[in-house]
PDB file of C-alpha atoms in Angstrom:
ATOM      1  CA  UNK A 195       0.000   0.000   0.000  1.00 40.00           C
ATOM      2  CA  UNK A 196       3.034   2.201   0.182  1.00 36.00           C
ATOM      3  CA  UNK A 197       2.663   2.812  -3.541  1.00 36.00           C
ATOM      4  CA  UNK A 198      -0.794   4.306  -3.086  1.00 40.00           C
ATOM      5  CA  UNK A 199      -2.055   7.414  -1.379  1.00 37.00           C
ATOM      6  CA  UNK A 200      -3.364   7.227   2.162  1.00 42.00           C
ATOM      7  CA  UNK A 201      -6.847   7.919   0.863  1.00 42.00           C
ATOM      8  CA  UNK A 202      -6.675   4.717  -1.149  1.00 42.00           C
ATOM      9  CA  UNK A 203      -5.506   2.857   1.932  1.00 47.00           C
ATOM     10  CA  UNK A 204      -8.463   4.206   3.891  1.00 44.00           C
ATOM     11  CA  UNK A 205     -10.867   3.282   1.120  1.00 43.00           C
ATOM     12  CA  UNK A 206      -9.282  -0.147   0.925  1.00 43.00           C
ATOM     13  CA  UNK A 207      -9.663  -0.737   4.660  1.00 47.00           C
ATOM     14  CA  UNK A 208     -13.205   0.637   4.769  1.00 45.00           C
ATOM     15  CA  UNK A 209     -14.474  -0.771   1.491  1.00 47.00           C
ATOM     16  CA  UNK A 210     -12.617  -4.011   0.950  1.00 46.00           C
ATOM     17  CA  UNK A 211     -15.598  -6.021   2.083  1.00 40.00           C
ATOM     18  CA  UNK A 212     -17.885  -4.451  -0.506  1.00 41.00           C
ATOM     19  CA  UNK A 213     -16.860  -7.190  -2.917  1.00 42.00           C
ATOM     20  CA  UNK A 214     -19.159 -10.220  -3.072  1.00 40.00           C
ATOM     21  CA  UNK A 215     -16.800 -12.652  -1.420  1.00 43.00           C
ATOM     22  CA  UNK A 216     -17.903 -15.416   0.887  1.00 53.00           C
ATOM     23  CA  UNK A 217     -17.656 -15.327   4.634  1.00 60.00           C
ATOM     24  CA  UNK A 218     -18.702 -17.704   7.345  1.00 83.00           C
ATOM     25  CA  UNK A 219     -20.331 -17.929  10.789  1.00 95.00           C
ATOM     26  CA  UNK A 220     -18.302 -19.045  13.793  1.00 98.00           C
ATOM     27  CA  UNK A 221     -19.271 -22.730  13.657  1.00 97.00           C
ATOM     28  CA  UNK A 222     -18.195 -23.023  10.023  1.00 97.00           C
ATOM     29  CA  UNK A 223     -14.853 -21.305  10.688  1.00 98.00           C
ATOM     30  CA  UNK A 224     -14.156 -23.630  13.594  1.00 97.00           C
ATOM     31  CA  UNK A 225     -15.217 -26.674  11.570  1.00 97.00           C
ATOM     32  CA  UNK A 226     -12.826 -25.932   8.719  1.00 97.00           C
ATOM     33  CA  UNK A 227     -10.120 -24.847  11.168  1.00 98.00           C
ATOM     34  CA  UNK A 228      -9.060 -21.572   9.544  1.00 98.00           C
ATOM     35  CA  UNK A 229      -9.861 -17.870   9.768  1.00 98.00           C
ATOM     36  CA  UNK A 230      -9.365 -16.277   6.340  1.00 96.00           C
ATOM     37  CA  UNK A 231      -8.122 -12.695   6.607  1.00 96.00           C
ATOM     38  CA  UNK A 232      -7.456 -10.398   3.648  1.00 95.00           C
ATOM     39  CA  UNK A 233      -4.444  -8.085   3.834  1.00 96.00           C
ATOM     40  CA  UNK A 234      -1.969  -6.239   1.633  1.00 96.00           C
ATOM     41  CA  UNK A 235       1.408  -7.972   1.257  1.00 97.00           C
ATOM     42  CA  UNK A 236       3.506  -4.776   1.493  1.00 96.00           C
ATOM     43  CA  UNK A 237       1.845  -2.206   3.729  1.00 96.00           C
ATOM     44  CA  UNK A 238       3.963  -1.887   6.855  1.00 98.00           C
ATOM     45  CA  UNK A 239       3.287  -1.051   9.594  1.00 99.00           C
ATOM     46  CA  UNK A 240      -0.161  -2.523   8.855  1.00 98.00           C
ATOM     47  CA  UNK A 241       0.695  -5.782   7.113  1.00 98.00           C
ATOM     48  CA  UNK A 242       3.426  -7.542   5.181  1.00 99.00           C
ATOM     49  CA  UNK A 243       4.586 -10.989   4.141  1.00 98.00           C
ATOM     50  CA  UNK A 244       7.672 -10.670   6.338  1.00 98.00           C
ATOM     51  CA  UNK A 245       7.871 -13.333   9.030  1.00 95.00           C
ATOM     52  CA  UNK A 246       9.865 -11.080  11.350  1.00 97.00           C
ATOM     53  CA  UNK A 247       7.732  -7.953  10.848  1.00 98.00           C
ATOM     54  CA  UNK A 248       4.294  -9.065   9.655  1.00 99.00           C
ATOM     55  CA  UNK A 249       2.588  -5.818  10.705  1.00 99.00           C
ATOM     56  CA  UNK A 250       0.354  -5.013  13.638  1.00 99.00           C
ATOM     57  CA  UNK A 251      -2.848  -6.020  11.851  1.00 99.00           C
ATOM     58  CA  UNK A 252      -1.461  -9.470  11.070  1.00 99.00           C
ATOM     59  CA  UNK A 253      -0.292  -9.937  14.664  1.00 99.00           C
ATOM     60  CA  UNK A 254      -3.763  -9.011  15.914  1.00 99.00           C
ATOM     61  CA  UNK A 255      -5.288 -11.447  13.416  1.00 99.00           C
ATOM     62  CA  UNK A 256      -2.957 -14.206  14.629  1.00 99.00           C
ATOM     63  CA  UNK A 257      -4.141 -13.714  18.197  1.00 99.00           C
ATOM     64  CA  UNK A 258      -7.809 -13.688  17.170  1.00 99.00           C
ATOM     65  CA  UNK A 259      -7.364 -16.948  15.266  1.00 99.00           C
ATOM     66  CA  UNK A 260      -5.509 -18.522  18.180  1.00 99.00           C
ATOM     67  CA  UNK A 261      -8.241 -17.562  20.630  1.00 99.00           C
ATOM     68  CA  UNK A 262     -10.885 -18.989  18.294  1.00 98.00           C
ATOM     69  CA  UNK A 263      -8.938 -22.243  18.196  1.00 98.00           C
ATOM     70  CA  UNK A 264      -8.153 -22.097  14.466  1.00 99.00           C
ATOM     71  CA  UNK A 265      -5.241 -21.356  12.144  1.00 99.00           C
ATOM     72  CA  UNK A 266      -4.817 -18.005  10.422  1.00 99.00           C
ATOM     73  CA  UNK A 267      -4.908 -18.054   6.624  1.00 98.00           C
ATOM     74  CA  UNK A 268      -3.891 -14.685   5.167  1.00 98.00           C
ATOM     75  CA  UNK A 269      -5.178 -14.005   1.660  1.00 96.00           C
ATOM     76  CA  UNK A 270      -2.788 -11.465   0.140  1.00 96.00           C
ATOM     77  CA  UNK A 271      -4.472  -8.968  -2.156  1.00 93.00           C
ATOM     78  CA  UNK A 272      -3.261  -5.755  -3.802  1.00 88.00           C
ATOM     79  CA  UNK A 273      -6.478  -4.111  -4.903  1.00 79.00           C
ATOM     80  CA  UNK A 274      -9.994  -4.273  -3.543  1.00 65.00           C
ATOM     81  CA  UNK A 275     -11.423  -6.104  -6.530  1.00 66.00           C
ATOM     82  CA  UNK A 276      -9.017  -8.971  -5.864  1.00 71.00           C
ATOM     83  CA  UNK A 277     -11.157  -9.762  -2.827  1.00 61.00           C
ATOM     84  CA  UNK A 278     -13.809 -11.170  -5.179  1.00 59.00           C
ATOM     85  CA  UNK A 279     -11.792 -14.359  -5.376  1.00 76.00           C
ATOM     86  CA  UNK A 280     -10.167 -14.255  -1.945  1.00 86.00           C
ATOM     87  CA  UNK A 281     -12.899 -15.818   0.225  1.00 87.00           C
ATOM     88  CA  UNK A 282     -12.214 -13.466   3.150  1.00 91.00           C
ATOM     89  CA  UNK A 283     -13.844 -13.879   6.519  1.00 95.00           C
ATOM     90  CA  UNK A 284     -12.363 -10.698   7.941  1.00 95.00           C
ATOM     91  CA  UNK A 285     -10.253  -7.591   7.613  1.00 94.00           C
ATOM     92  CA  UNK A 286      -8.518  -6.256  10.701  1.00 97.00           C
ATOM     93  CA  UNK A 287      -8.430  -2.559   9.777  1.00 95.00           C
ATOM     94  CA  UNK A 288     -12.064  -1.868   8.927  1.00 94.00           C
ATOM     95  CA  UNK A 289     -12.977   1.796   9.370  1.00 94.00           C
ATOM     96  CA  UNK A 290     -16.044   2.036  11.574  1.00 96.00           C
ATOM     97  CA  UNK A 291     -19.245   2.896   9.741  1.00 80.00           C
ATOM     98  CA  UNK A 292     -21.627   5.090  11.687  1.00 72.00           C
ATOM     99  CA  UNK A 293     -24.483   4.270   9.307  1.00 64.00           C
ATOM    100  CA  UNK A 294     -25.734   0.802  10.268  1.00 59.00           C
ATOM    101  CA  UNK A 295     -27.834   0.676   7.089  1.00 56.00           C
ATOM    102  CA  UNK A 296     -24.617   1.019   5.107  1.00 54.00           C
ATOM    103  CA  UNK A 297     -23.133  -1.777   7.195  1.00 54.00           C
ATOM    104  CA  UNK A 298     -26.019  -3.989   6.153  1.00 54.00           C
ATOM    105  CA  UNK A 299     -25.713  -3.082   2.479  1.00 51.00           C
ATOM    106  CA  UNK A 300     -22.073  -4.116   2.544  1.00 57.00           C
ATOM    107  CA  UNK A 301     -22.945  -7.465   4.094  1.00 75.00           C
ATOM    108  CA  UNK A 302     -20.284  -6.896   6.700  1.00 87.00           C
ATOM    109  CA  UNK A 303     -20.611  -6.690  10.441  1.00 94.00           C
ATOM    110  CA  UNK A 304     -18.120  -4.815  12.526  1.00 96.00           C
ATOM    111  CA  UNK A 305     -16.830  -5.486  15.990  1.00 98.00           C
ATOM    112  CA  UNK A 306     -16.615  -2.793  18.587  1.00 98.00           C
ATOM    113  CA  UNK A 307     -13.813  -0.340  17.743  1.00 98.00           C
ATOM    114  CA  UNK A 308     -10.484  -1.434  19.183  1.00 99.00           C
ATOM    115  CA  UNK A 309      -8.430   1.655  18.255  1.00 99.00           C
ATOM    116  CA  UNK A 310      -8.592   5.163  16.893  1.00 98.00           C
ATOM    117  CA  UNK A 311      -6.439   6.634  14.154  1.00 98.00           C
ATOM    118  CA  UNK A 312      -5.826  10.113  12.805  1.00 98.00           C
ATOM    119  CA  UNK A 313      -3.629  12.378  10.755  1.00 98.00           C
ATOM    120  CA  UNK A 314      -0.745  14.075  12.512  1.00 99.00           C
ATOM    121  CA  UNK A 315       1.294  17.144  11.621  1.00 99.00           C
ATOM    122  CA  UNK A 316       5.024  16.507  11.272  1.00 99.00           C
ATOM    123  CA  UNK A 317       7.820  19.077  11.055  1.00 98.00           C
ATOM    124  CA  UNK A 318      11.606  19.038  11.133  1.00 96.00           C
ATOM    125  CA  UNK A 319      13.073  18.239  14.577  1.00 95.00           C
ATOM    126  CA  UNK A 320      14.525  21.721  15.074  1.00 93.00           C
ATOM    127  CA  UNK A 321      11.325  23.594  14.233  1.00 94.00           C
ATOM    128  CA  UNK A 322       9.545  25.125  17.218  1.00 94.00           C
ATOM    129  CA  UNK A 323       6.490  27.262  17.831  1.00 94.00           C
ATOM    130  CA  UNK A 324       4.161  25.157  15.683  1.00 96.00           C
ATOM    131  CA  UNK A 325       0.930  23.769  17.069  1.00 95.00           C
ATOM    132  CA  UNK A 326      -1.418  24.396  14.167  1.00 95.00           C
ATOM    133  CA  UNK A 327      -1.387  24.823  10.414  1.00 94.00           C
ATOM    134  CA  UNK A 328      -1.797  28.563  10.891  1.00 94.00           C
ATOM    135  CA  UNK A 329       1.539  28.681  12.743  1.00 96.00           C
ATOM    136  CA  UNK A 330       3.273  27.669   9.505  1.00 94.00           C
ATOM    137  CA  UNK A 331       2.505  31.158   8.143  1.00 92.00           C
ATOM    138  CA  UNK A 332       1.864  30.138   4.567  1.00 92.00           C
ATOM    139  CA  UNK A 333       4.593  27.515   4.244  1.00 95.00           C
ATOM    140  CA  UNK A 334       3.713  24.543   2.054  1.00 96.00           C
ATOM    141  CA  UNK A 335       2.347  21.416   3.699  1.00 98.00           C
ATOM    142  CA  UNK A 336       3.189  18.021   2.236  1.00 99.00           C
ATOM    143  CA  UNK A 337       0.094  15.948   1.449  1.00 99.00           C
ATOM    144  CA  UNK A 338      -0.620  12.892  -0.636  1.00 98.00           C
ATOM    145  CA  UNK A 339      -1.972  13.708  -4.057  1.00 97.00           C
ATOM    146  CA  UNK A 340      -5.768  13.500  -4.311  1.00 96.00           C
ATOM    147  CA  UNK A 341      -6.082  12.534  -0.646  1.00 97.00           C
ATOM    148  CA  UNK A 342      -8.671  13.932   1.748  1.00 96.00           C
ATOM    149  CA  UNK A 343      -6.068  16.215   3.444  1.00 97.00           C
ATOM    150  CA  UNK A 344      -5.168  17.522  -0.038  1.00 98.00           C
ATOM    151  CA  UNK A 345      -8.810  18.455  -0.587  1.00 97.00           C
ATOM    152  CA  UNK A 346      -9.153  20.085   2.832  1.00 96.00           C
ATOM    153  CA  UNK A 347      -5.968  22.134   2.446  1.00 96.00           C
ATOM    154  CA  UNK A 348      -7.093  23.375  -0.975  1.00 96.00           C
ATOM    155  CA  UNK A 349     -10.486  24.276   0.465  1.00 95.00           C
ATOM    156  CA  UNK A 350      -8.842  26.299   3.247  1.00 94.00           C
ATOM    157  CA  UNK A 351      -6.402  27.987   0.889  1.00 95.00           C
ATOM    158  CA  UNK A 352      -3.339  26.433   2.530  1.00 96.00           C
ATOM    159  CA  UNK A 353      -0.489  25.894   0.034  1.00 97.00           C
ATOM    160  CA  UNK A 354       0.515  22.279  -0.455  1.00 98.00           C
ATOM    161  CA  UNK A 355       3.191  20.158  -2.039  1.00 98.00           C
ATOM    162  CA  UNK A 356       1.751  16.860  -3.235  1.00 98.00           C
ATOM    163  CA  UNK A 357       3.503  13.494  -3.056  1.00 99.00           C
ATOM    164  CA  UNK A 358       2.634   9.923  -3.975  1.00 97.00           C
ATOM    165  CA  UNK A 359       2.989   8.350  -0.532  1.00 96.00           C
ATOM    166  CA  UNK A 360       3.192   9.146   3.153  1.00 98.00           C
ATOM    167  CA  UNK A 361       6.789   7.950   3.200  1.00 97.00           C
ATOM    168  CA  UNK A 362       7.693  10.458   0.482  1.00 98.00           C
ATOM    169  CA  UNK A 363       6.158  13.224   2.594  1.00 99.00           C
ATOM    170  CA  UNK A 364       8.148  12.158   5.640  1.00 99.00           C
ATOM    171  CA  UNK A 365      11.356  12.007   3.606  1.00 99.00           C
ATOM    172  CA  UNK A 366      10.650  15.489   2.229  1.00 99.00           C
ATOM    173  CA  UNK A 367      10.132  16.925   5.717  1.00 99.00           C
ATOM    174  CA  UNK A 368      13.302  15.230   6.958  1.00 98.00           C
ATOM    175  CA  UNK A 369      15.303  16.732   4.049  1.00 97.00           C
ATOM    176  CA  UNK A 370      13.829  20.192   4.589  1.00 97.00           C
ATOM    177  CA  UNK A 371      12.118  20.123   1.200  1.00 97.00           C
ATOM    178  CA  UNK A 372       8.846  21.145   2.875  1.00 97.00           C
ATOM    179  CA  UNK A 373       8.322  22.623   6.314  1.00 96.00           C
ATOM    180  CA  UNK A 374       5.544  20.282   7.381  1.00 98.00           C
ATOM    181  CA  UNK A 375       3.482  17.311   6.327  1.00 99.00           C
ATOM    182  CA  UNK A 376       0.183  15.613   7.108  1.00 99.00           C
ATOM    183  CA  UNK A 377       0.382  11.826   7.423  1.00 99.00           C
ATOM    184  CA  UNK A 378      -1.584   9.195   9.309  1.00 98.00           C
ATOM    185  CA  UNK A 379      -0.180   8.406  12.730  1.00 98.00           C
ATOM    186  CA  UNK A 380       0.811   4.769  11.974  1.00 99.00           C
ATOM    187  CA  UNK A 381       3.048   5.927   9.124  1.00 99.00           C
ATOM    188  CA  UNK A 382       4.633   8.628  11.281  1.00 99.00           C
ATOM    189  CA  UNK A 383       5.352   6.156  14.070  1.00 99.00           C
ATOM    190  CA  UNK A 384       6.762   3.543  11.699  1.00 99.00           C
ATOM    191  CA  UNK A 385       8.978   6.135   9.996  1.00 99.00           C
ATOM    192  CA  UNK A 386      10.378   7.344  13.310  1.00 99.00           C
ATOM    193  CA  UNK A 387      11.106   3.779  14.350  1.00 98.00           C
ATOM    194  CA  UNK A 388      13.226   3.399  11.227  1.00 98.00           C
ATOM    195  CA  UNK A 389      14.647   6.947  11.281  1.00 98.00           C
ATOM    196  CA  UNK A 390      14.777   8.177  14.896  1.00 98.00           C
ATOM    197  CA  UNK A 391      14.571  11.970  15.275  1.00 97.00           C
ATOM    198  CA  UNK A 392      14.345  12.517  11.510  1.00 98.00           C
ATOM    199  CA  UNK A 393      11.036  14.368  11.942  1.00 99.00           C
ATOM    200  CA  UNK A 394       8.947  15.590  14.848  1.00 98.00           C
ATOM    201  CA  UNK A 395       5.254  14.980  15.460  1.00 98.00           C
ATOM    202  CA  UNK A 396       3.656  18.245  16.566  1.00 98.00           C
ATOM    203  CA  UNK A 397       2.277  17.903  20.077  1.00 95.00           C
ATOM    204  CA  UNK A 398      -1.057  19.586  20.606  1.00 92.00           C
ATOM    205  CA  UNK A 399      -2.086  19.598  16.950  1.00 96.00           C
ATOM    206  CA  UNK A 400      -5.816  18.884  16.669  1.00 95.00           C
ATOM    207  CA  UNK A 401      -6.816  17.535  13.257  1.00 96.00           C
ATOM    208  CA  UNK A 402     -10.062  18.308  11.505  1.00 95.00           C
ATOM    209  CA  UNK A 403     -12.739  15.866  12.771  1.00 95.00           C
ATOM    210  CA  UNK A 404     -12.846  14.268   9.319  1.00 95.00           C
ATOM    211  CA  UNK A 405      -9.156  13.388   9.672  1.00 97.00           C
ATOM    212  CA  UNK A 406      -9.701  10.919  12.488  1.00 97.00           C
ATOM    213  CA  UNK A 407     -11.587   7.632  12.619  1.00 98.00           C
ATOM    214  CA  UNK A 408     -12.124   4.443  14.583  1.00 98.00           C
ATOM    215  CA  UNK A 409     -10.946   0.999  13.537  1.00 98.00           C
ATOM    216  CA  UNK A 410     -12.691  -2.338  14.058  1.00 98.00           C
ATOM    217  CA  UNK A 411     -12.535  -5.862  12.696  1.00 98.00           C
ATOM    218  CA  UNK A 412     -14.831  -6.284   9.707  1.00 95.00           C
ATOM    219  CA  UNK A 413     -16.542  -9.684   9.472  1.00 95.00           C
ATOM    220  CA  UNK A 414     -18.315 -10.822   6.326  1.00 90.00           C
ATOM    221  CA  UNK A 415     -21.555 -12.775   6.701  1.00 88.00           C
ATOM    222  CA  UNK A 416     -20.831 -13.199  10.382  1.00 95.00           C
ATOM    223  CA  UNK A 417     -23.376 -14.506  12.839  1.00 96.00           C
ATOM    224  CA  UNK A 418     -23.874 -13.113  16.338  1.00 97.00           C
ATOM    225  CA  UNK A 419     -21.634 -15.811  17.785  1.00 98.00           C
ATOM    226  CA  UNK A 420     -18.654 -14.798  15.634  1.00 98.00           C
ATOM    227  CA  UNK A 421     -19.065 -11.077  16.303  1.00 98.00           C
ATOM    228  CA  UNK A 422     -19.312 -11.678  20.038  1.00 98.00           C
ATOM    229  CA  UNK A 423     -16.369 -14.096  20.043  1.00 99.00           C
ATOM    230  CA  UNK A 424     -14.103 -11.607  18.257  1.00 99.00           C
ATOM    231  CA  UNK A 425     -15.337  -8.780  20.494  1.00 99.00           C
ATOM    232  CA  UNK A 426     -14.371 -10.864  23.515  1.00 99.00           C
ATOM    233  CA  UNK A 427     -10.891 -11.524  22.108  1.00 99.00           C
ATOM    234  CA  UNK A 428     -10.369  -7.823  21.394  1.00 99.00           C
ATOM    235  CA  UNK A 429     -11.568  -6.878  24.890  1.00 99.00           C
ATOM    236  CA  UNK A 430      -9.134  -9.357  26.423  1.00 99.00           C
ATOM    237  CA  UNK A 431      -6.279  -8.101  24.261  1.00 99.00           C
ATOM    238  CA  UNK A 432      -6.985  -4.510  25.253  1.00 99.00           C
ATOM    239  CA  UNK A 433      -7.309  -5.236  28.966  1.00 99.00           C
ATOM    240  CA  UNK A 434      -4.030  -7.176  28.931  1.00 99.00           C
ATOM    241  CA  UNK A 435      -2.339  -4.386  26.935  1.00 99.00           C
ATOM    242  CA  UNK A 436      -1.533  -6.867  24.158  1.00 99.00           C
ATOM    243  CA  UNK A 437      -2.858  -4.676  21.351  1.00 99.00           C
ATOM    244  CA  UNK A 438      -1.057  -1.663  22.778  1.00 99.00           C
ATOM    245  CA  UNK A 439       2.205  -3.631  22.910  1.00 99.00           C
ATOM    246  CA  UNK A 440       1.764  -4.878  19.351  1.00 99.00           C
ATOM    247  CA  UNK A 441       1.310  -1.302  18.147  1.00 99.00           C
ATOM    248  CA  UNK A 442       4.410  -0.228  20.076  1.00 99.00           C
ATOM    249  CA  UNK A 443       6.534  -2.878  18.322  1.00 99.00           C
ATOM    250  CA  UNK A 444       6.013  -0.923  15.114  1.00 99.00           C
ATOM    251  CA  UNK A 445       6.545   2.488  16.675  1.00 99.00           C
ATOM    252  CA  UNK A 446       2.823   3.273  16.558  1.00 99.00           C
ATOM    253  CA  UNK A 447       1.269   5.059  19.518  1.00 98.00           C
ATOM    254  CA  UNK A 448      -1.960   3.336  20.499  1.00 99.00           C
ATOM    255  CA  UNK A 449      -4.976   5.663  20.420  1.00 98.00           C
ATOM    256  CA  UNK A 450      -8.187   4.539  22.154  1.00 98.00           C
ATOM    257  CA  UNK A 451     -11.350   4.749  20.028  1.00 98.00           C
ATOM    258  CA  UNK A 452     -12.759   8.249  19.695  1.00 97.00           C
ATOM    259  CA  UNK A 453     -16.190   9.074  21.105  1.00 94.00           C
ATOM    260  CA  UNK A 454     -18.699   9.300  18.275  1.00 73.00           C
TER     261      UNK A 454
END
């Protein structure tokens, strides 16, 4: 997913289960002995085919499968339409839908949110006095081309420099090519894990409400038993700090779900 804009990643996570793939209730999953999860093969810190760094979503999926008493079968897909043939039961990074009618139309049920996510403002490490976009005093902000932040900055008249990926934005800020950038918090955390002190996340920056969201597990054609079972696993993982620790392994600060 690193070759696509963050907006595409968000659409992929939220809309992957639109495709008419098959899912299964809990009894069927346990009978066949596998939980089929769709994920991107190269989207760290979210997911990857690496055995040493599979991504936090894959590690969460592994724990869910283990608690359900089945094996995890990851179906690697690049684009959403590939899910038509993937036979997914679940995606781990499903953006929470507030419209329950829309949830029904997509034939996907969502667990309770297990985390929040948002865009953060990043600047060079030696830049001070910045807490908002207005503090940049007209300096260009790095955004991903055709992303939602790109649209919002244009609407507010804030000058931008557009890039293909979040990692390109972070590299540009680190080089001093642009003064600031807007990227999702998992990418910022992952970048800083790989390049300590290369950029700085602005403390106190409050993003536009449309630049934050909650994340749940999306379950296709799930019955009540499967939704409740996965909810229970997520609750246990949160209370034991397991999810928080998994996030931390990838440099990502855990954010509790936002109040809706």
